[in-house]
Coordinates of C-alpha atoms in Angstrom, one line a residue:
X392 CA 38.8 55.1 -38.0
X393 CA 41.7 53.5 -39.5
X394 CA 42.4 51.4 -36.9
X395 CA 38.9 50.4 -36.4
X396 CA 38.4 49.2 -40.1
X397 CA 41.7 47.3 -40.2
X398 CA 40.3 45.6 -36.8
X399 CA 37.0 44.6 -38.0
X400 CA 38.6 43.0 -41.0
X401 CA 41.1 41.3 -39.1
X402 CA 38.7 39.3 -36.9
X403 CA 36.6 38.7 -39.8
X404 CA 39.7 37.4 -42.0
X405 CA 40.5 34.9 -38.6
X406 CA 37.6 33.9 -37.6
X407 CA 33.6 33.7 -39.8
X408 CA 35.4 34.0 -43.2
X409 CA 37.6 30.9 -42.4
X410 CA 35.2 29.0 -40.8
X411 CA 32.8 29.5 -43.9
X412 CA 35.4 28.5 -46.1
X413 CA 36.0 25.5 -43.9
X414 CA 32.6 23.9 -44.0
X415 CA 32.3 24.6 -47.6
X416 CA 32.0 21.8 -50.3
X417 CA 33.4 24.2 -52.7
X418 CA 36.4 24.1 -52.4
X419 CA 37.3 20.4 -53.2
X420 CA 36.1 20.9 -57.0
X421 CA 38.2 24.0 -57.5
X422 CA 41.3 23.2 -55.4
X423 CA 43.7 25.3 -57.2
X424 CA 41.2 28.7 -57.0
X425 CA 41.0 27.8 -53.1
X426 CA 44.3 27.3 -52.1
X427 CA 45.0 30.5 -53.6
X428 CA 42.3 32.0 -51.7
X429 CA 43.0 30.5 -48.5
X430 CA 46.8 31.5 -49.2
X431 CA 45.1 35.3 -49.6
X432 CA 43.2 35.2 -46.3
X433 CA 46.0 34.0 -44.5
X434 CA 48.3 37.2 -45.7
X435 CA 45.2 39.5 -45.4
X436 CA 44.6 38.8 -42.1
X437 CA 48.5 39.0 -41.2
X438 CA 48.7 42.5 -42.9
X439 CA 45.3 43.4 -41.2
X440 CA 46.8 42.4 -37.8
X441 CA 49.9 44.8 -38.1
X442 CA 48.0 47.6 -39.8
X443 CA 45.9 47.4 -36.5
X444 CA 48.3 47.8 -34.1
X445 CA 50.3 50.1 -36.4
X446 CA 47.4 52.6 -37.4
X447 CA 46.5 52.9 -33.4
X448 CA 50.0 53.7 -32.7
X449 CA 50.4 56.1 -35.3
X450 CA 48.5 58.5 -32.9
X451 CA 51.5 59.1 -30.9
X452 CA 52.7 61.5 -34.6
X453 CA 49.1 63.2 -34.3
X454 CA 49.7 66.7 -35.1
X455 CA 49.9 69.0 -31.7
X456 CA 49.1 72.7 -31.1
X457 CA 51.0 74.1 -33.2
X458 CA 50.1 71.7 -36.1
X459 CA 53.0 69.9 -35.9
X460 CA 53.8 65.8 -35.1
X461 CA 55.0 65.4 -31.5
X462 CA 57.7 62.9 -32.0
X463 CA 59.5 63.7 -28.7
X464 CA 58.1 61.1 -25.9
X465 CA 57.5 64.3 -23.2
X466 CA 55.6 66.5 -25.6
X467 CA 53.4 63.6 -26.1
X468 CA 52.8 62.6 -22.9
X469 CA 52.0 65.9 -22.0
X470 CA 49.8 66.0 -25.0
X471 CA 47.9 62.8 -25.0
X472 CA 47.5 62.2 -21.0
X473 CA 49.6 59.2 -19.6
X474 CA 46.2 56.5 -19.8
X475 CA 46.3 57.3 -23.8
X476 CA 50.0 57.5 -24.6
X477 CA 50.3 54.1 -22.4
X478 CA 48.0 52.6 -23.9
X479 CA 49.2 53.6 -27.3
X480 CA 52.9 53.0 -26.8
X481 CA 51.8 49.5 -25.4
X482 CA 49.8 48.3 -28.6
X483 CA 52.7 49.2 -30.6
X484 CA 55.2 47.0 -28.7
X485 CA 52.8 44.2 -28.6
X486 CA 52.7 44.8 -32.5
X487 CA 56.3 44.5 -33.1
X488 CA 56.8 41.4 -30.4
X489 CA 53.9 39.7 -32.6
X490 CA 55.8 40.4 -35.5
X491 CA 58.9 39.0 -33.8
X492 CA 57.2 35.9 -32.3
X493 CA 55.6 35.1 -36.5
X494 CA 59.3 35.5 -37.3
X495 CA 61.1 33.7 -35.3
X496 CA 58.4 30.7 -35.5
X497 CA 58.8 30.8 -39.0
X498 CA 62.3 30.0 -38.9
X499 CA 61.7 27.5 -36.1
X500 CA 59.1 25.7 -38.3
X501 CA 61.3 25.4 -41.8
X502 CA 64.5 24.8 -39.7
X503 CA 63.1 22.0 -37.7
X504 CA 61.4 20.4 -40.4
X505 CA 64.3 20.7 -42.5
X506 CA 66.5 19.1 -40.1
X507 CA 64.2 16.2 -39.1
X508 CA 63.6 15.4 -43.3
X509 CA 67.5 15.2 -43.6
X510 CA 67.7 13.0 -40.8
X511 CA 65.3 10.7 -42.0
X512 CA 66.1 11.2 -45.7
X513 CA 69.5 9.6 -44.8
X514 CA 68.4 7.0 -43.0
X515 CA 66.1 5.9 -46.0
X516 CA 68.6 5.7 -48.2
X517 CA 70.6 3.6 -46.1
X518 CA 68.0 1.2 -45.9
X519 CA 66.8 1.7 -49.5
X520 CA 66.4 -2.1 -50.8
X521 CA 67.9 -1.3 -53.9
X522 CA 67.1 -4.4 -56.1
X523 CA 63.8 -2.9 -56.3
X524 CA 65.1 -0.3 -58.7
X525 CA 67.5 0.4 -62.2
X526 CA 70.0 2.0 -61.6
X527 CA 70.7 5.4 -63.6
X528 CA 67.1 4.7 -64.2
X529 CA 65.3 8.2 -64.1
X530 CA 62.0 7.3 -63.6
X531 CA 62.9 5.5 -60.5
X532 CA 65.7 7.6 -59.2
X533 CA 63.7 8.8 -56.5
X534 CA 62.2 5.9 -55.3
X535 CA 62.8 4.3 -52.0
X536 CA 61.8 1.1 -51.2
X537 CA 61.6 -0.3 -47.5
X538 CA 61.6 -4.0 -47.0
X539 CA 58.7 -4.1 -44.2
X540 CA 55.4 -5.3 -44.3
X541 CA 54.0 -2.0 -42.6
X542 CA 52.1 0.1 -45.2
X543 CA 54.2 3.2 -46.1
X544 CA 53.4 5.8 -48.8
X545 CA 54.6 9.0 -48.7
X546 CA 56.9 11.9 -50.0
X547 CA 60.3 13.8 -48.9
X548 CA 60.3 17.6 -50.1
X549 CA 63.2 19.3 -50.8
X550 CA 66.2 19.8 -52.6
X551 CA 66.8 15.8 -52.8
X552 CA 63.6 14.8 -52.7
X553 CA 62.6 11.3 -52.2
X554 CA 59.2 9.5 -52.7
X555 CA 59.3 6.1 -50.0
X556 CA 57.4 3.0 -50.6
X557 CA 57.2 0.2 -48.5
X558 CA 56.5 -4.0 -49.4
X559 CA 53.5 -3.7 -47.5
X560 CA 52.0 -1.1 -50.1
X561 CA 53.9 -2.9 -53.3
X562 CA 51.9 -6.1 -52.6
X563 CA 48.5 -4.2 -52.5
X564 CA 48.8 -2.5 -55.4
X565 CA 48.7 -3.6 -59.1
X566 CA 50.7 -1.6 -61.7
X567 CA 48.2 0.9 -62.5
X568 CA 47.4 1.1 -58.9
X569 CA 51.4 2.1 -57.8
X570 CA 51.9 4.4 -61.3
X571 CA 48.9 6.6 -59.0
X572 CA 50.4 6.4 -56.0
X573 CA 53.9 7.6 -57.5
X574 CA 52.3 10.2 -59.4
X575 CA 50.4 11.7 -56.5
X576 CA 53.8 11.9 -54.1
X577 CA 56.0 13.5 -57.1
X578 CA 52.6 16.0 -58.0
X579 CA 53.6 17.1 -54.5
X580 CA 56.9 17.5 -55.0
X581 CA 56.7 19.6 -58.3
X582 CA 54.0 21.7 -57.0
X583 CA 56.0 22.6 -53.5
X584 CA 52.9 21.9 -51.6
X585 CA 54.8 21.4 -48.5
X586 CA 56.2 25.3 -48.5
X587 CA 52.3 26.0 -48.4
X588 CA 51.9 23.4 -45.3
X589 CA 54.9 25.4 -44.0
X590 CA 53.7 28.5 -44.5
X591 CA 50.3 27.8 -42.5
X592 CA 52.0 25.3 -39.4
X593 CA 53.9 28.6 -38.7
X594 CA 50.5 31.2 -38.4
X595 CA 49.3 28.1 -36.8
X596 CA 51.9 27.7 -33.9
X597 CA 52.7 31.5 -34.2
X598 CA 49.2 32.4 -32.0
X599 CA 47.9 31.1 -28.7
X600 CA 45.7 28.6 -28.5
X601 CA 42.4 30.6 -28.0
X602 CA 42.8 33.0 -31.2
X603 CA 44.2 30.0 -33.8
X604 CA 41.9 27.6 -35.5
X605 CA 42.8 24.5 -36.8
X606 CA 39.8 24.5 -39.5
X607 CA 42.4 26.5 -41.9
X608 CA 45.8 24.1 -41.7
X609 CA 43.0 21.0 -41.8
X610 CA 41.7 22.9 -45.0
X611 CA 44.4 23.4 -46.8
X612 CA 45.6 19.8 -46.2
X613 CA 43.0 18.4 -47.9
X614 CA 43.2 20.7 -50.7
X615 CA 47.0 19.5 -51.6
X616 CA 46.3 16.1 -51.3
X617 CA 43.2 16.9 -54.0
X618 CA 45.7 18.6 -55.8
X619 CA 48.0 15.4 -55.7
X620 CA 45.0 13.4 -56.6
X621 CA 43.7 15.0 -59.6
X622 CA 47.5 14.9 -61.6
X623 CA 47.1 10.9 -60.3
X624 CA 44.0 10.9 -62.4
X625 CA 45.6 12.9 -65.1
X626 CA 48.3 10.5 -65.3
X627 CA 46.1 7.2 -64.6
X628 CA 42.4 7.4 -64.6
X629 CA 39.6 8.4 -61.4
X630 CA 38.5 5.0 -60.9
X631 CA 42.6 3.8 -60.2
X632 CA 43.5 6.6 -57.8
X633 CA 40.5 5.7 -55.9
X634 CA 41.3 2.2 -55.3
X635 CA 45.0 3.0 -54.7
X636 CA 43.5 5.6 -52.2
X637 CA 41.4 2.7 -50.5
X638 CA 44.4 0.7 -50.5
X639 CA 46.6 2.8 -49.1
X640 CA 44.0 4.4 -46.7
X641 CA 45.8 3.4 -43.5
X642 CA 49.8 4.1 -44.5
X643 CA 51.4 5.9 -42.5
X644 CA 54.0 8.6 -42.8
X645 CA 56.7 10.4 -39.9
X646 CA 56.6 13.8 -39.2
X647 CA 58.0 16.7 -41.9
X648 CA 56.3 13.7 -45.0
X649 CA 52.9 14.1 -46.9
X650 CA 51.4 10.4 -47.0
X651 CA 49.1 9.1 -49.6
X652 CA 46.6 8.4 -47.0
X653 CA 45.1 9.6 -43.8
X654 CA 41.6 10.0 -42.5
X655 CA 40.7 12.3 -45.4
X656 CA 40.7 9.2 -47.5
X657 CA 36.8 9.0 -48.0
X658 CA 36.4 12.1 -48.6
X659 CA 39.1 12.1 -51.6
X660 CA 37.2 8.9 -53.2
X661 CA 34.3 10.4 -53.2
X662 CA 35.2 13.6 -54.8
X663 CA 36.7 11.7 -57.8
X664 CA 33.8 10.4 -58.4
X665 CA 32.4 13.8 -59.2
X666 CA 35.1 15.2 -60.2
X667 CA 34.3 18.0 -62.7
X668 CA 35.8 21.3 -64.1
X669 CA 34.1 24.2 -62.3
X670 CA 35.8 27.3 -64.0
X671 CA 33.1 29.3 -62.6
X672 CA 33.1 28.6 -59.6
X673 CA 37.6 29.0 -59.8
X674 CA 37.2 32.4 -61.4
X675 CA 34.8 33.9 -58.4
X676 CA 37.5 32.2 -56.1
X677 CA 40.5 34.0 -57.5
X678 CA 38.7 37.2 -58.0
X679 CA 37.9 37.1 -54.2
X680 CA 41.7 35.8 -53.7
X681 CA 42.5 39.5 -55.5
X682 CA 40.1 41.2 -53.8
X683 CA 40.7 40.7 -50.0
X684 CA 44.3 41.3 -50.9
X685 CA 44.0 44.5 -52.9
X686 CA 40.8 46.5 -52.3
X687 CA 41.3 46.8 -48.0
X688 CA 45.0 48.3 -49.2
X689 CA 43.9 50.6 -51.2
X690 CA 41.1 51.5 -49.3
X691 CA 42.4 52.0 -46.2
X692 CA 46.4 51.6 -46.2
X693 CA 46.6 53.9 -48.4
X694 CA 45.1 56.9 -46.9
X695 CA 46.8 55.8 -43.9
X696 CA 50.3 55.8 -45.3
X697 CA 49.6 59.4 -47.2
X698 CA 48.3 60.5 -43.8
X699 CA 51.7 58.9 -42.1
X700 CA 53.8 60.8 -44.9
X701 CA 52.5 64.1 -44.6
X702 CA 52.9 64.0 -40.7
X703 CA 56.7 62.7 -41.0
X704 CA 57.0 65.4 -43.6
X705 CA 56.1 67.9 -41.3
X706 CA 58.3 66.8 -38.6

């Protein structure tokens, strides 16, 4: 029963709940609240995943005979039938080489990223046209300037982060216009929005292509680069961002960078245009973010794990 409740919430948690959340509208007027919740579903449906596997194979400890776990393999071959114990020793090696595929593409993902913003972090600085900027100037020691007319906006996360500009997005933009533009890479920067990113390329790559769904990493995309725009506004006004967006709607960006623009452009306009505090609306989101995360553990992990106890305390 275990097994079969932790199943029927993992396939809900990856596949109607995300593709509600997806087509929502919601979600763009409480950003914050939803990329908490999404971050929730995510790690739900992880945990659910593993609790599956782990609560089916949990029957090879069921009590035998004599009341007693049958931990050695013969006893619970004997006891179980070899279709059962196959099929039970199978989903519990599947489980762990899941676990060790999410692992390892995790590490694949942060170190590949890593290496290819290092790369390229170098090679902007090299080519950094650096009359463009005080020096031992703080507010413009992380600014990169690129002397080409190609439109480039976008951000470098990390430990030396960098924000890149090019002189084909200086000459569109009035003062007002690049303060925005600034303000929405560093908003990236101080918020770590690219660990999020991170974090969901991984689950992304981590499944084949017939269980993942790009609807999620598309979602919560948009909802850092809302983030990004609404400390722009705080730090300029709606209307500016907006044209700054327009302006910069086709720059570009390499790999491992978050750009200022991208096909999601219209949609951001037109959001802060209608931008308005929806605390309700944030408050249901993060009650839901708490709820998918703690109610399914306590109840069912935690009868399973005082079941597990008592039959490892018996053995």
């Amino acid at each position: 029963m275990t097994a079969l409740l932790f199943g029927i919430l993992t396939i809900a948690l990856v596949g109607p709940i995300p593709a509600a959340l997806a087509r929502a509208n919601w979600p763009l007027y409480a950003p914050r609240a939803a990329m908490t919740l999404w971050q929730s579903i995510a790690l739900a449906a992880v945990l659910s995943a593993f609790s599956t596997g782990l609560a089916i194979a949990a029957n090879l400890l069921a009590p035998g005979p004599d009341g007693t776990p049958t931990n050695n393999p013969i006893e619970e071959f004997h006891r179980l039938g070899w279709f059962l114990w196959s099929a039970y020793v199978l989903v519990f090696v599947l489980t762990l080489l899941v676990g060790a595929r999410l692992m390892y593409t995790v590490l694949r993902v942060a170190i590949r990223t890593r290496a290819r913003r290092n790369a390229h972090r170098q090679m902007i600085d090299l080519v950094d046209s650096v009359e463009h900027r005080r020096h031992g100037d703080r507010s413009t020691r992380d600014l990169r300037i690129l002397d080409v007319p190609t439109p480039l906006a976008y951000c470098l996360p990390g430990l030396r982060s960098r924000v890149v500009l090019s002189e084909g997005v200086l000459t569109r933009l009035d003062d007002r216009q690049l303060t925005a533009v600034i303000e929405h890479e560093r908003a990236h920067l101080r918020a770590r929005h690219d660990l999020v990113l991170e974090a969901f390329i991984a689950l992304h790559e981590a499944f084949p292509r017939f269980v993942r769904s790009q609807s999620a990493l598309g979602a919560v995309e948009l909802l850092a680069e809302a983030l990004a725009d609404d400390q722009a506004a705080r730090a300029t006004c709606p209307t500016t961002v907006g044209r700054a967006l327009v302006a910069c709607a086709d720059a570009t960006a390499p790999r491992g960078a978050m750009a200022v623009g991208g096909p999601t452009t219209l949609v951001r306009v037109r959001r802060l245009g209608h931008r308005t505090p929806q605390r309700g609306i944030a408050a249901t989101a993060y009650l839901l973010a708490a709820a998918i995360l703690v109610v399914p553990t306590l109840a069912v992990a935690i009868p399973w794990l005082t079941e597990l106890s008592r039959l490892l305390t018996h053995a």
